[in-house]
């Protein structure tokens, strides 16, 4: 049980770092997305760590809803894009590429 708590903590920290990085470095919005800050999150939603991934996802969704409910960040709403890596490096790499190339997440 101790390893699961550590894994959840690590996932939560990585998610927060990812959100902060996306906000700080989000300079490449297209014209239609100028009022949106896209945030990409890659989590293990299936497989052996799916419980931790779902917990992290739920926390991130609540945080985004709270931020958007308060007017967003500098008037821009957050748009969350979640991908499943299933603790597989190849799936994580594919998810990363999808977020960057198809969804234009910074």
PDB file of C-alpha atoms in Angstrom:
ATOM      1  CA  UNK A   1       0.000   0.000   0.000  1.00  0.00           C
ATOM      2  CA  UNK A   2       2.928   2.361   0.667  1.00  0.00           C
ATOM      3  CA  UNK A   3       4.147   2.074  -2.911  1.00  0.00           C
ATOM      4  CA  UNK A   4       0.714   3.090  -4.220  1.00  0.00           C
ATOM      5  CA  UNK A   5       0.735   6.232  -2.076  1.00  0.00           C
ATOM      6  CA  UNK A   6       4.184   7.128  -3.370  1.00  0.00           C
ATOM      7  CA  UNK A   7       3.071   6.482  -6.960  1.00  0.00           C
ATOM      8  CA  UNK A   8      -0.017   8.655  -6.487  1.00  0.00           C
ATOM      9  CA  UNK A   9       2.145  11.406  -5.028  1.00  0.00           C
ATOM     10  CA  UNK A  10       4.609  11.244  -7.907  1.00  0.00           C
ATOM     11  CA  UNK A  11       1.802  11.282 -10.485  1.00  0.00           C
ATOM     12  CA  UNK A  12       0.147  14.233  -8.771  1.00  0.00           C
ATOM     13  CA  UNK A  13       3.409  16.180  -8.657  1.00  0.00           C
ATOM     14  CA  UNK A  14       4.106  15.450 -12.332  1.00  0.00           C
ATOM     15  CA  UNK A  15       0.584  16.508 -13.253  1.00  0.00           C
ATOM     16  CA  UNK A  16       0.919  19.803 -11.384  1.00  0.00           C
ATOM     17  CA  UNK A  17       4.318  20.457 -12.976  1.00  0.00           C
ATOM     18  CA  UNK A  18       2.789  19.709 -16.380  1.00  0.00           C
ATOM     19  CA  UNK A  19      -0.091  22.095 -15.777  1.00  0.00           C
ATOM     20  CA  UNK A  20       2.222  24.880 -14.635  1.00  0.00           C
ATOM     21  CA  UNK A  21       4.535  24.315 -17.604  1.00  0.00           C
ATOM     22  CA  UNK A  22       1.612  24.382 -20.008  1.00  0.00           C
ATOM     23  CA  UNK A  23       0.392  27.666 -18.563  1.00  0.00           C
ATOM     24  CA  UNK A  24       3.818  29.295 -18.517  1.00  0.00           C
ATOM     25  CA  UNK A  25       4.871  28.170 -21.984  1.00  0.00           C
ATOM     26  CA  UNK A  26       1.505  28.377 -23.740  1.00  0.00           C
ATOM     27  CA  UNK A  27       2.511  30.909 -26.388  1.00  0.00           C
ATOM     28  CA  UNK A  28       1.415  29.105 -29.555  1.00  0.00           C
ATOM     29  CA  UNK A  29      -2.386  29.299 -29.484  1.00  0.00           C
ATOM     30  CA  UNK A  30      -4.041  29.569 -32.870  1.00  0.00           C
ATOM     31  CA  UNK A  31      -6.394  32.477 -33.553  1.00  0.00           C
ATOM     32  CA  UNK A  32      -9.505  30.448 -32.699  1.00  0.00           C
ATOM     33  CA  UNK A  33      -7.946  29.220 -29.452  1.00  0.00           C
ATOM     34  CA  UNK A  34      -6.783  32.569 -28.083  1.00  0.00           C
ATOM     35  CA  UNK A  35      -9.251  32.397 -25.201  1.00  0.00           C
ATOM     36  CA  UNK A  36      -8.239  28.847 -24.276  1.00  0.00           C
ATOM     37  CA  UNK A  37      -5.160  27.400 -22.623  1.00  0.00           C
ATOM     38  CA  UNK A  38      -4.788  23.773 -23.654  1.00  0.00           C
ATOM     39  CA  UNK A  39      -3.344  21.480 -21.026  1.00  0.00           C
ATOM     40  CA  UNK A  40      -2.241  17.983 -21.950  1.00  0.00           C
ATOM     41  CA  UNK A  41      -2.014  15.288 -19.303  1.00  0.00           C
ATOM     42  CA  UNK A  42      -0.661  11.782 -19.828  1.00  0.00           C
ATOM     43  CA  UNK A  43      -1.661   9.332 -17.102  1.00  0.00           C
ATOM     44  CA  UNK A  44      -1.829   5.563 -16.582  1.00  0.00           C
ATOM     45  CA  UNK A  45      -5.612   5.171 -16.881  1.00  0.00           C
ATOM     46  CA  UNK A  46      -5.472   1.459 -17.714  1.00  0.00           C
ATOM     47  CA  UNK A  47      -3.212  -1.311 -16.489  1.00  0.00           C
ATOM     48  CA  UNK A  48      -1.558  -1.845 -13.144  1.00  0.00           C
ATOM     49  CA  UNK A  49      -1.515   1.780 -12.022  1.00  0.00           C
ATOM     50  CA  UNK A  50      -4.980   2.729 -13.226  1.00  0.00           C
ATOM     51  CA  UNK A  51      -6.223   3.460  -9.690  1.00  0.00           C
ATOM     52  CA  UNK A  52      -3.482   6.028  -9.204  1.00  0.00           C
ATOM     53  CA  UNK A  53      -4.047   7.447 -12.680  1.00  0.00           C
ATOM     54  CA  UNK A  54      -7.786   7.811 -12.096  1.00  0.00           C
ATOM     55  CA  UNK A  55      -7.168   9.508  -8.742  1.00  0.00           C
ATOM     56  CA  UNK A  56      -4.758  11.959 -10.346  1.00  0.00           C
ATOM     57  CA  UNK A  57      -7.187  12.569 -13.216  1.00  0.00           C
ATOM     58  CA  UNK A  58     -10.039  13.300 -10.804  1.00  0.00           C
ATOM     59  CA  UNK A  59      -7.900  15.796  -8.908  1.00  0.00           C
ATOM     60  CA  UNK A  60      -6.776  17.520 -12.094  1.00  0.00           C
ATOM     61  CA  UNK A  61     -10.344  17.734 -13.427  1.00  0.00           C
ATOM     62  CA  UNK A  62     -11.508  19.288 -10.142  1.00  0.00           C
ATOM     63  CA  UNK A  63      -8.650  21.806 -10.219  1.00  0.00           C
ATOM     64  CA  UNK A  64      -9.415  22.799 -13.823  1.00  0.00           C
ATOM     65  CA  UNK A  65     -13.130  23.158 -13.036  1.00  0.00           C
ATOM     66  CA  UNK A  66     -12.269  25.335 -10.022  1.00  0.00           C
ATOM     67  CA  UNK A  67      -9.901  27.554 -12.035  1.00  0.00           C
ATOM     68  CA  UNK A  68     -12.377  27.906 -14.898  1.00  0.00           C
ATOM     69  CA  UNK A  69     -15.169  28.657 -12.419  1.00  0.00           C
ATOM     70  CA  UNK A  70     -13.110  31.573 -11.121  1.00  0.00           C
ATOM     71  CA  UNK A  71     -12.690  33.001 -14.639  1.00  0.00           C
ATOM     72  CA  UNK A  72      -9.672  31.021 -15.809  1.00  0.00           C
ATOM     73  CA  UNK A  73      -6.169  32.430 -15.982  1.00  0.00           C
ATOM     74  CA  UNK A  74      -5.964  36.000 -17.210  1.00  0.00           C
ATOM     75  CA  UNK A  75      -9.451  35.514 -18.654  1.00  0.00           C
ATOM     76  CA  UNK A  76      -8.514  32.350 -20.533  1.00  0.00           C
ATOM     77  CA  UNK A  77     -10.315  29.091 -19.785  1.00  0.00           C
ATOM     78  CA  UNK A  78      -8.336  25.882 -19.343  1.00  0.00           C
ATOM     79  CA  UNK A  79      -9.083  23.032 -21.748  1.00  0.00           C
ATOM     80  CA  UNK A  80      -7.963  19.655 -20.451  1.00  0.00           C
ATOM     81  CA  UNK A  81      -6.810  16.939 -22.858  1.00  0.00           C
ATOM     82  CA  UNK A  82      -6.144  13.605 -21.183  1.00  0.00           C
ATOM     83  CA  UNK A  83      -4.314  10.667 -22.758  1.00  0.00           C
ATOM     84  CA  UNK A  84      -3.728   7.167 -21.411  1.00  0.00           C
ATOM     85  CA  UNK A  85      -0.166   5.826 -21.302  1.00  0.00           C
ATOM     86  CA  UNK A  86      -0.942   2.634 -19.355  1.00  0.00           C
ATOM     87  CA  UNK A  87       2.633   2.764 -17.954  1.00  0.00           C
ATOM     88  CA  UNK A  88       3.891   1.856 -21.454  1.00  0.00           C
ATOM     89  CA  UNK A  89       6.678   4.115 -22.765  1.00  0.00           C
ATOM     90  CA  UNK A  90       5.567   3.617 -26.383  1.00  0.00           C
ATOM     91  CA  UNK A  91       1.980   4.564 -25.553  1.00  0.00           C
ATOM     92  CA  UNK A  92       3.243   7.566 -23.592  1.00  0.00           C
ATOM     93  CA  UNK A  93       5.329   8.672 -26.572  1.00  0.00           C
ATOM     94  CA  UNK A  94       2.335   8.279 -28.908  1.00  0.00           C
ATOM     95  CA  UNK A  95       0.129  10.190 -26.468  1.00  0.00           C
ATOM     96  CA  UNK A  96       2.710  12.983 -26.276  1.00  0.00           C
ATOM     97  CA  UNK A  97       2.880  13.240 -30.052  1.00  0.00           C
ATOM     98  CA  UNK A  98      -0.908  13.287 -30.307  1.00  0.00           C
ATOM     99  CA  UNK A  99      -1.153  16.108 -27.786  1.00  0.00           C
ATOM    100  CA  UNK A 100       1.516  18.165 -29.547  1.00  0.00           C
ATOM    101  CA  UNK A 101       0.846  17.450 -33.215  1.00  0.00           C
ATOM    102  CA  UNK A 102      -2.900  16.914 -33.345  1.00  0.00           C
ATOM    103  CA  UNK A 103      -4.211  18.906 -30.381  1.00  0.00           C
ATOM    104  CA  UNK A 104      -1.570  21.659 -30.540  1.00  0.00           C
ATOM    105  CA  UNK A 105      -0.820  21.594 -26.826  1.00  0.00           C
ATOM    106  CA  UNK A 106       2.298  23.597 -26.017  1.00  0.00           C
TER     107      UNK A 106
END
